[in-house]
Coordinates of C-alpha atoms in Angstrom, one line a residue:
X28 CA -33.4 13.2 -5.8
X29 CA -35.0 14.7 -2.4
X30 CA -33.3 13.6 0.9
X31 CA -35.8 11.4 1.9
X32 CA -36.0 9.3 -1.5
X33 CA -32.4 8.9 -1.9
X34 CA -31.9 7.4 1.7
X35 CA -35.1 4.8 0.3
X36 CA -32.9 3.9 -2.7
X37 CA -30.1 3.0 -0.5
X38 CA -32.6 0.9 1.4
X39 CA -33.9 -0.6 -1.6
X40 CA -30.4 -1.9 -2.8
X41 CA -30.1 -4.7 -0.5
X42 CA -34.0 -5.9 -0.9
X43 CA -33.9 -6.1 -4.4
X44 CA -30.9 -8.2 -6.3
X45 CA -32.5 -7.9 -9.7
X46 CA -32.6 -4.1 -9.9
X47 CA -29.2 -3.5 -7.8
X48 CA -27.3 -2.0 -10.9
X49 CA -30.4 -0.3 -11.7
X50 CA -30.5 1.5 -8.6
X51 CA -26.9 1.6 -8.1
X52 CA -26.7 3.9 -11.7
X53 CA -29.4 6.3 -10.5
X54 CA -27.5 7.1 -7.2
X55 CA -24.7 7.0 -8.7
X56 CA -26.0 10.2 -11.2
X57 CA -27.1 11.7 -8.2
X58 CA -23.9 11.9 -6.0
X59 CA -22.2 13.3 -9.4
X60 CA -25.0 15.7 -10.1
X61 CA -25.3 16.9 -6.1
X62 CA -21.5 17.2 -5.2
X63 CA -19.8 18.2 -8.6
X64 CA -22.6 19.6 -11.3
X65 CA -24.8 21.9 -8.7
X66 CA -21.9 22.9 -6.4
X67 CA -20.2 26.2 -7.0
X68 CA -18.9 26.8 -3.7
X69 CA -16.0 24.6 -4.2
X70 CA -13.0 23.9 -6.8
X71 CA -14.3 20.9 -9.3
X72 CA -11.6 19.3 -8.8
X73 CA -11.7 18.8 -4.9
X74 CA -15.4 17.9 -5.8
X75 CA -14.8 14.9 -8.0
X76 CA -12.2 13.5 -5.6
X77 CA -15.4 13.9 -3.1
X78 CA -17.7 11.8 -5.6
X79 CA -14.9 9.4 -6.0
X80 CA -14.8 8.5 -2.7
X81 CA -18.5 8.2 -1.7
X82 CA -19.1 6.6 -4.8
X83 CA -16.3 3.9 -3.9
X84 CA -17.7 3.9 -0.2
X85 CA -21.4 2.7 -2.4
X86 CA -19.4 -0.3 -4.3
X87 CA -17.2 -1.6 -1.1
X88 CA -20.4 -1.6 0.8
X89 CA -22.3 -3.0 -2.2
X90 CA -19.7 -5.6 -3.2
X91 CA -20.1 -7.0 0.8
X92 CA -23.5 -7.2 1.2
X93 CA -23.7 -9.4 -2.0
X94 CA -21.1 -11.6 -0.6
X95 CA -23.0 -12.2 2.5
X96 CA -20.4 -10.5 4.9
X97 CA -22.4 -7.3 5.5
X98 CA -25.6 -7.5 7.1
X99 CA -28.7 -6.4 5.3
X100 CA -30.3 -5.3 8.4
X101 CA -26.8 -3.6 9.6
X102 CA -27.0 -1.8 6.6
X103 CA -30.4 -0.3 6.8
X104 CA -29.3 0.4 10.3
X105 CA -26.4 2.3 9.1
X106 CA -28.4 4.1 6.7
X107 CA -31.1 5.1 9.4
X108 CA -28.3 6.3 12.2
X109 CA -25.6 7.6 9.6
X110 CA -26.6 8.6 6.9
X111 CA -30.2 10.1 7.4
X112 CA -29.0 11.5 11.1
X113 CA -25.3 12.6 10.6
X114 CA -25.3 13.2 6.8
X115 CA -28.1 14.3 5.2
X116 CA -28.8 15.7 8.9
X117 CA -32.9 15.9 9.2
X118 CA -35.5 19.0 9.5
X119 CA -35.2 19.2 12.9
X120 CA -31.3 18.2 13.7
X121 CA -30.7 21.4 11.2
X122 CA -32.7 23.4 13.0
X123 CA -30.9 22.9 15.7
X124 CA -27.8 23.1 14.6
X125 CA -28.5 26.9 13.4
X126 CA -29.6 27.3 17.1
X127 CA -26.5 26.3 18.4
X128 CA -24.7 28.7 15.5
X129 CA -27.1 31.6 16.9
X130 CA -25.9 31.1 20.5
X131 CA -22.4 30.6 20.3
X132 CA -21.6 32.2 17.1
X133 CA -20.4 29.1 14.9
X134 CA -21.4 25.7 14.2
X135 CA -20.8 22.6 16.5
X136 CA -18.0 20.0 15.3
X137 CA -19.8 16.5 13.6
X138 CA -18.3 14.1 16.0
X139 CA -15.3 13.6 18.6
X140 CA -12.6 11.3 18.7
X141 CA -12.9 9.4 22.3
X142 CA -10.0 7.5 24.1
X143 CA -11.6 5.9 26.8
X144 CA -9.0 4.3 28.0
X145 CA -5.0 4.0 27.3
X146 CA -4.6 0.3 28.3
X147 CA -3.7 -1.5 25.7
X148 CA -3.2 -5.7 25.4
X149 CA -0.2 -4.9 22.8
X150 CA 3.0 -2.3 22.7
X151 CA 3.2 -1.7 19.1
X152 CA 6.3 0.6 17.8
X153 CA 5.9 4.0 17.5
X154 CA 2.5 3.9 19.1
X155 CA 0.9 7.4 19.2
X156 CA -0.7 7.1 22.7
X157 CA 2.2 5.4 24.2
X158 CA -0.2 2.1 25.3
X159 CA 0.3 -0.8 26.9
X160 CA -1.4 -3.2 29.5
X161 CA 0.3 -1.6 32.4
X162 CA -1.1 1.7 32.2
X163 CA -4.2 2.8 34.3
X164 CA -5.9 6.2 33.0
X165 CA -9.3 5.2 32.0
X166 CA -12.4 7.3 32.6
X167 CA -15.4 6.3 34.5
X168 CA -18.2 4.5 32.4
X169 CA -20.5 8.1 34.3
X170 CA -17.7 10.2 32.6
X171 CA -18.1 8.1 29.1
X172 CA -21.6 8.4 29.1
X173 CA -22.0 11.8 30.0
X174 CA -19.7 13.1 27.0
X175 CA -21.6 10.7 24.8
X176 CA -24.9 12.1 25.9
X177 CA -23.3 15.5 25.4
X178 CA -22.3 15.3 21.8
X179 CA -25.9 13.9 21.0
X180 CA -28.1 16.8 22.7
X181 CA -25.7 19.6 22.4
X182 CA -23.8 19.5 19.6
X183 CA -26.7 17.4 17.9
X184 CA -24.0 15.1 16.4
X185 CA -25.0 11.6 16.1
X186 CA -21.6 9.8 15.3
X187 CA -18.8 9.6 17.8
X188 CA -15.2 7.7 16.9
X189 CA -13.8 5.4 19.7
X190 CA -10.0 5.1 20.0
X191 CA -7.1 4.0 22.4
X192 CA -5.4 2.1 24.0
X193 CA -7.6 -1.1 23.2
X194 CA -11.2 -0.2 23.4
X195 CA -12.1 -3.5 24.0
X196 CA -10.3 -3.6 26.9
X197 CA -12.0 -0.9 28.6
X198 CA -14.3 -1.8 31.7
X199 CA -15.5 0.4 34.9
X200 CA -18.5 0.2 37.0
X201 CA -19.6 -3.2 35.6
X202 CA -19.9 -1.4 32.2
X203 CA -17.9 -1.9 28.7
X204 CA -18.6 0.1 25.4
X205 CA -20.7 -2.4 24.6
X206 CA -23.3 -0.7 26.9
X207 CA -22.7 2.9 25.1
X208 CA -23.3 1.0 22.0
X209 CA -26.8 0.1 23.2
X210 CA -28.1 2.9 25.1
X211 CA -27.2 5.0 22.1
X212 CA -28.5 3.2 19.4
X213 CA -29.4 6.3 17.1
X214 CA -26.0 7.2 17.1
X215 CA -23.1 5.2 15.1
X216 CA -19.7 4.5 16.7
X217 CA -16.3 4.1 14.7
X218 CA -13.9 2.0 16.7
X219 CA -10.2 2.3 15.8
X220 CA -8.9 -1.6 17.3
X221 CA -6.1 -4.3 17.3
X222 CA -8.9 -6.5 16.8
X223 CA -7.6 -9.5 18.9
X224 CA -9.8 -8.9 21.3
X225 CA -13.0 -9.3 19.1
X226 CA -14.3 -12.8 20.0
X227 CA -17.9 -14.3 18.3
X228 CA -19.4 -13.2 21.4
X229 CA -18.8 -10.1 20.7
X230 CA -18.7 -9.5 17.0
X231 CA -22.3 -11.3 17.3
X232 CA -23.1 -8.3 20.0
X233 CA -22.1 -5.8 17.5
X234 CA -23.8 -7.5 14.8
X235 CA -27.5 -6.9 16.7
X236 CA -26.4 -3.4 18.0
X237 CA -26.0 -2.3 14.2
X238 CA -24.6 1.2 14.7
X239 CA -20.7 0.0 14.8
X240 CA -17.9 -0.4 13.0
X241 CA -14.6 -2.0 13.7
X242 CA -11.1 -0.2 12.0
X243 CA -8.9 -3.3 12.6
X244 CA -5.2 -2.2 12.7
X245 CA -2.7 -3.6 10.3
X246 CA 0.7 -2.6 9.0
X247 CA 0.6 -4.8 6.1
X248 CA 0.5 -8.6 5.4
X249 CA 1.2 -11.2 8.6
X250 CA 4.9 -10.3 8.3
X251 CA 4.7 -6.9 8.8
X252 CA 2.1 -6.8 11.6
X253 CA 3.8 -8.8 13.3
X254 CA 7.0 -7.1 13.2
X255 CA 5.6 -3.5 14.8
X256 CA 2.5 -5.1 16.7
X257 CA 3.9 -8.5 18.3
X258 CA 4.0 -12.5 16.5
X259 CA 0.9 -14.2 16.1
X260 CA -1.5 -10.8 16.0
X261 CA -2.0 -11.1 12.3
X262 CA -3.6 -14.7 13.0
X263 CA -5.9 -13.0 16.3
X264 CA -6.7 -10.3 13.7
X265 CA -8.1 -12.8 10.6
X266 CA -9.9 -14.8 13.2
X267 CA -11.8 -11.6 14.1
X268 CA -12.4 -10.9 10.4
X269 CA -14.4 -14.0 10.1
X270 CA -16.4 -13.7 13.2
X271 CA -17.4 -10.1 12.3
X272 CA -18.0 -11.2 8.7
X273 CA -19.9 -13.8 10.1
X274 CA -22.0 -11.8 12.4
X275 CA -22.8 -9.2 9.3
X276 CA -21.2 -6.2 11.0
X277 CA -18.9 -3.7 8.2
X278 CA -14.9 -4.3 8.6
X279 CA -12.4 -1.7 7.9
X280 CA -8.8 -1.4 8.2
X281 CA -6.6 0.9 9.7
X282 CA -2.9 1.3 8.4
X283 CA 0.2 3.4 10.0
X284 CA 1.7 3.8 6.8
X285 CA 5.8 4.4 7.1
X286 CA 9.2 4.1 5.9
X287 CA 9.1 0.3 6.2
X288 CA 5.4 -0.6 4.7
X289 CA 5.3 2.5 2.1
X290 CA 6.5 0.6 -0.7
X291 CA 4.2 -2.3 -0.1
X292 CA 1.0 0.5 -0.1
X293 CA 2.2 1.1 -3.5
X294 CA 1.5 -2.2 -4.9
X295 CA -2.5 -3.4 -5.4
X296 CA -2.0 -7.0 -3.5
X297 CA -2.0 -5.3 -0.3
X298 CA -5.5 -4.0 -0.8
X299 CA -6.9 -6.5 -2.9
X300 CA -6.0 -9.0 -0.2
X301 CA -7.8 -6.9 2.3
X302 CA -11.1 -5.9 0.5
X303 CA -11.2 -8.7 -2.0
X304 CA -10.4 -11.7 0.1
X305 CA -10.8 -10.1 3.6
X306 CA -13.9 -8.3 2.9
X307 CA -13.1 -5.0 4.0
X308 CA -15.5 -2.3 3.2
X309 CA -13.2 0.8 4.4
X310 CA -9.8 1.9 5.2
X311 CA -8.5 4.6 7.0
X312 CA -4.6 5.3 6.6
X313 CA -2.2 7.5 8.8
X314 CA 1.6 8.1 8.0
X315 CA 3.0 7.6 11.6
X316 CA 3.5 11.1 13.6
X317 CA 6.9 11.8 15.3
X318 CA 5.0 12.0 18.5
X319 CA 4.4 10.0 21.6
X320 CA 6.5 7.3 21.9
X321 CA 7.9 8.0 18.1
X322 CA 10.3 11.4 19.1
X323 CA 13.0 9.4 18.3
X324 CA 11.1 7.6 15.2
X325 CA 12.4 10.0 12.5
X326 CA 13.6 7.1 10.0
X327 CA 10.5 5.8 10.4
X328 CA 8.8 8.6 9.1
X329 CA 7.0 8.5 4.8
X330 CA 9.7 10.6 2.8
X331 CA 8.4 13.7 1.4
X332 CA 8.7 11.8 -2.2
X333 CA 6.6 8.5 -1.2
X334 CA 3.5 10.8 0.4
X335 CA 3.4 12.2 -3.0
X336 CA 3.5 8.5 -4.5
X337 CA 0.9 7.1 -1.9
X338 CA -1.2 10.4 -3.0
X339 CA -1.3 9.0 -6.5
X340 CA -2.2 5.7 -5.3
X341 CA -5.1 7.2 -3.5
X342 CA -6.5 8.8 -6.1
X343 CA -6.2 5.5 -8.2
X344 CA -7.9 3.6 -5.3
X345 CA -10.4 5.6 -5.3
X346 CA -11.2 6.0 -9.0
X347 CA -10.1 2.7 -10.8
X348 CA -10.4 0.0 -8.0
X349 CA -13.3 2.1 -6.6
X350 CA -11.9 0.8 -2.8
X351 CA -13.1 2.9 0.0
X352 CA -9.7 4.9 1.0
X353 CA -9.4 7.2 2.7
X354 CA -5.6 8.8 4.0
X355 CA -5.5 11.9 7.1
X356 CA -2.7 13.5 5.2
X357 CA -3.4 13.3 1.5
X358 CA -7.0 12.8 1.5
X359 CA -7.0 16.5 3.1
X360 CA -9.2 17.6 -0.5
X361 CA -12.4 15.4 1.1
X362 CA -13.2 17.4 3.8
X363 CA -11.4 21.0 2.2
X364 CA -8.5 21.2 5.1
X365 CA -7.8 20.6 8.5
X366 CA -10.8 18.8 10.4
X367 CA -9.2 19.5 14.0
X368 CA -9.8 22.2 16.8
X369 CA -14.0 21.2 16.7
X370 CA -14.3 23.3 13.3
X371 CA -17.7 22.1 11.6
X372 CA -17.0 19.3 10.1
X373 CA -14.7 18.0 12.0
X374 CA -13.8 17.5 15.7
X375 CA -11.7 17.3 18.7
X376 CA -9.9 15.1 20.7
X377 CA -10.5 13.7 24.7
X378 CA -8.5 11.1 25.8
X379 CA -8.1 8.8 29.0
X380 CA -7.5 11.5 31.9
X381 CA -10.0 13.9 30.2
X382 CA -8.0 16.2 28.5
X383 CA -9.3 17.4 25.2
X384 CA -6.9 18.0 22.3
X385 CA -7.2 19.4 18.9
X386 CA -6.4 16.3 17.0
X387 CA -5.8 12.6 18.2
X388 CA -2.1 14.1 16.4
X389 CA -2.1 16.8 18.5
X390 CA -0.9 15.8 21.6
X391 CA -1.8 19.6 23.5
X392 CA -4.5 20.7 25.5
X393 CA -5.9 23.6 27.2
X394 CA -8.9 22.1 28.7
X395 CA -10.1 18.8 30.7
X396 CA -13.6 17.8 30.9
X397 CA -13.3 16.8 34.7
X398 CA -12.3 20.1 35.3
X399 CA -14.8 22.0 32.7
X400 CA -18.0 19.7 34.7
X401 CA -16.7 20.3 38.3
X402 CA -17.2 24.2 37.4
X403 CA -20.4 24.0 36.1
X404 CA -19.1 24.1 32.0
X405 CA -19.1 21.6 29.6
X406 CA -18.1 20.1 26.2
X407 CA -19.3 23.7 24.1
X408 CA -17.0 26.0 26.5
X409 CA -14.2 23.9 25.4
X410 CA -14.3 24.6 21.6
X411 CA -13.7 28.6 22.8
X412 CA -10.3 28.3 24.6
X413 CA -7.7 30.5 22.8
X414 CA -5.7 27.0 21.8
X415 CA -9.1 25.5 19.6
X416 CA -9.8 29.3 18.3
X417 CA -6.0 30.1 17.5
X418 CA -6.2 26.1 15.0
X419 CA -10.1 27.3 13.7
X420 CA -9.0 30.6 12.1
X421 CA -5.8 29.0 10.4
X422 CA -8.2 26.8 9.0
X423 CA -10.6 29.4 8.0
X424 CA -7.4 31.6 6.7
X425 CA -6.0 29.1 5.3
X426 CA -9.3 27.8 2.8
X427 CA -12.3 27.6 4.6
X428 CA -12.6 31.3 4.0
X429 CA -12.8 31.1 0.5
X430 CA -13.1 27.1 -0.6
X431 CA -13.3 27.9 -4.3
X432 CA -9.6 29.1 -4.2
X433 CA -8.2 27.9 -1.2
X434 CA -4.5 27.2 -0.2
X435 CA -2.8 24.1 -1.0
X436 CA -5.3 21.2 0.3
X437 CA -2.3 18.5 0.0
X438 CA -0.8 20.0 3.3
X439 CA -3.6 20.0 4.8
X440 CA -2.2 19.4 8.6
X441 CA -2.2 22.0 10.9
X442 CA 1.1 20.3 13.1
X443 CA 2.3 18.1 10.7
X444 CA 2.5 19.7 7.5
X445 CA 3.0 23.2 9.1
X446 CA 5.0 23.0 12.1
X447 CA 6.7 26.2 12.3
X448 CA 3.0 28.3 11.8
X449 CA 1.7 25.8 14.4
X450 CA 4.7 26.8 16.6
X451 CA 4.2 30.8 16.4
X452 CA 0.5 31.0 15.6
X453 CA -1.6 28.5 17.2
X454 CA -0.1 26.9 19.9
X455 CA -0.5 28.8 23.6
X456 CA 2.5 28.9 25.8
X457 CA 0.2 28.5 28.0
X458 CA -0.7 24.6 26.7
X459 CA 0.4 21.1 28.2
X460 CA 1.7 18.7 26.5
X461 CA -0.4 14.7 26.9
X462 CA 2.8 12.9 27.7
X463 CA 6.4 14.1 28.6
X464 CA 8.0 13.2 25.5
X465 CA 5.3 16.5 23.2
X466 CA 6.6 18.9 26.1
X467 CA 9.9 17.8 25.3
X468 CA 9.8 18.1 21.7
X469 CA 8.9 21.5 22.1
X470 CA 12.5 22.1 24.1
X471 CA 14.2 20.6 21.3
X472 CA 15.8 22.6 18.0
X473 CA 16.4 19.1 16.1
X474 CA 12.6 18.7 16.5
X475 CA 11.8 21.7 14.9
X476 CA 14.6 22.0 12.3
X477 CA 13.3 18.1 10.9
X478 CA 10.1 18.7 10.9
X479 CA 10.1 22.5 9.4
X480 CA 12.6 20.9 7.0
X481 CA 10.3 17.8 5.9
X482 CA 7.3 20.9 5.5
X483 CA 9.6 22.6 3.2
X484 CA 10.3 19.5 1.0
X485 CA 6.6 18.6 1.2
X486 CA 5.7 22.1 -0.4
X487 CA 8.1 22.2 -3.2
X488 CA 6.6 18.9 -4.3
X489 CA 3.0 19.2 -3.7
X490 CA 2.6 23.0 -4.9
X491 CA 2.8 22.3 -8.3
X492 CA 0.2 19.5 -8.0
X493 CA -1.9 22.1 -6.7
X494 CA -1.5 24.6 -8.7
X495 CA -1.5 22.5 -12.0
X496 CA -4.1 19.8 -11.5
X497 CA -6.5 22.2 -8.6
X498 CA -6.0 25.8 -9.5
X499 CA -5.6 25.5 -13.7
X500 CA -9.0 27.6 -13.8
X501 CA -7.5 29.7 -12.2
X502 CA -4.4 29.9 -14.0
X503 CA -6.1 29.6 -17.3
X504 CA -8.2 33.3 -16.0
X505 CA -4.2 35.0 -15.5
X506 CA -3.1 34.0 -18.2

């Protein structure tokens, strides 16, 4: 099925109810046939977990639409902006993509990861970008646009995440996202939120731009969220659900998963709540970071044994419930490794005062985009700074080199789940850390000993895995 046909189909599935399973069975042949039977670049086993998730990405957004709480016409958007433009990437967005490879020597990242502005309308625990209403960085709305016009016309990416702080609470020069939104409507936006902030006004806004999608942050049922994000934002965060179902636009969920909420991401009520009663059509999980604000966060930290469990629950999401899940840590096999330091495929990191980071987990830069314009350079010079080329060749070493026997893909994490190597090999001395708390930790042996420590554990469990259920072709051929 040609490129062109199957982004049709996908149109075709919300006109036509009566041949919807009809439809749904032939794509459904073709994303096993195009990402497991004709690849041979890439272990089968990664490959079906890649099937398994786009396939359950096809039924979340299915399942919506027929309930009425995902737009036909934001669907046909989505398929036009992200899927034809970003995905299957067209004629000419290819062609210039291999231009960009033949000037600079390697392929642009797919998107960024934007933090417009750290303000932030809540003070949740353990918040990674240290957030709250009191806190000023934001960049100008001529600095927002410019880096969004950037990643469209030269690195030809059509999809840019938006994070924080609150997004919703950023405003300069008259101007909110709302307005990037708009201005770029061949591009989609991913917006990581609190959602409290999402009023009809807005969702309705969203609902006619088309190319957006809200990640509502949760940390479990009403209980829970309110514990770590403050009492009565479970209540704000439903009442956005049903003005964004109501406007058509596609709800995900974002979850921190740690030591408090691990056991209740075990258990299928949590997610049958949110994607059978909720409507969610996607979540994105991350298993909170000793960073930022969290230094001293250790005990809240996923044990070395429950990111193991929670990897067996993914794969059963994924498979069985067919629920669109997706987790940074031990989804790692979707997108073979590491996506940071702008690889292809992946991306890099800007946040509030324009520095530009690896990872959103990375809290280190090199580089600042107000400092990179004012001398005449721009968003390409930073993916060549010694920090983003050190993290690209660990990643290539480490399985982009060779994907059809690469390392173990279950520790993906350049920082996280390989501290020490990040530590020797990829981190400059010459770096800064985003706040004063990820200089510190570098100053601190307790630091390093726990987190080289939790690596440690992490292998000895997850190596097997790898070796057993990833590499058996392998190990069938030595034996």
């Amino acid at each position: 099925m040609k490129n062109f046909i199957f982004s049709n189909v996908l149109r075709e599935l919300v006109n036509y109810k009566a041949s919807r399973n009809y439809l749904l069975k032939k794509i459904d042949n073709h994303l096993y046939n195009s990402i497991v039977e004709k690849d041979d670049q890439n272990l089968k086993e990664v490959q079906e977990k890649k099937y398994h998730f786009m396939n359950s990405m096809l039924q979340s957004s299915v399942r919506n639409i027929e309930k009425g709480y995902f737009s036909k016409d934001v669907f046909k958007k989505l398929v036009q902006v992200l899927v034809e433009n970003s995905i299957l990437n067209g004629q000419t967005y290819s062609q210039k993509l291999e231009e960009f490879k033949n000037q600079y020597g390697e392929y642009p990242p797919n998107f960024i990861v934007l933090s417009p502005t750290q303000r932030c309308n809540l003070n949740c625990t353990g918040c990674y970008a240290a957030a709250n209403a009191h806190t000023k960085p934001t960049l100008s709305y001529e600095m927002v646009d410019k880096i969004v016009h950037d990643v469209r016309n030269k690195f030809h990416s059509r999809f840019v995440t938006i994070s924080g702080g609150e997004p919703f609470m950023y405003k300069s020069q008259g101007k909110t996202l709302l307005d990037i939104f708009e201005k770029y409507n061949d591009m989609f936006f991913l917006v990581y939120t609190n959602g409290t902030l999402i009023t009809k006004e807005i969702a309705d806004r969203l609902g006619k731009a088309g190319n957006v999608t809200p990640a509502i942050s949760v940390e479990g049922f009403e209980k829970e969220t309110d514990e770590r994000r403050g009492k009565g934002t479970h209540q704000k965060i439903l009442q956005a659900f049903e003005n964004l179902r109501n406007a058509g636009v596609p709800i995900g969920i974002s979850v921190t998963a740690t030591s408090k909420n691990a056991d209740m991401l075990l258990n299928d009520e949590f997610y049958d709540y949110y994607f059978g009663e909720q409507g969610a059509t996607y979540m994105w999980e991350f298993q909170l970071m000793p960073m930022g604000r969290s230094n001293q966060a250790f005990d809240l930290m996923v044990s070395p044994e429950k990111r193991v469990e929670l990897y067996r629950k993914w794969e059963d999401l994924i498979k069985n419930k067919r629920y669109c899940v997706a987790d940074f840590w031990n989804s790692g096999v979707l997108v073979n490794g590491c996506i940071a330091y702008g690889r292809r495929g992946g991306y890099f990191y800007i946040d509030w005062n324009g520095n530009i980071m690896p990872c959103v987990f990375v809290p280190y830069y090199v580089d600042n985009v107000y400092d990179l314009y004012n001398n005449g350079k721009g968003l390409v010079d930073a993916l060549f700074s010694d920090f983003m080329k050190n993290g690209r060749q660990w990643i290539y070493n480490y399985g982009q080199a060779a994907p059809e026997k690469p390392k173990n893909w279950l520790m993906p994490c350049s920082i996280r789940d390989h501290y020490a190597n990040f530590r020797k090999n990829i981190l400059p001395s010459h770096a800064k850390g985003e706040t004063k708390e990820a200089d510190e930790s570098l100053k601190d042996p307790n630091y390093y000993k726990t987190l080289v420590r939790y690596d440690e554990e992490l292998e000895e469990l997850t190596e097997d895995i790898w070796e057993e259920e990833y590499m058996k072709k392998y190990n069938k051929e030595s034996v």
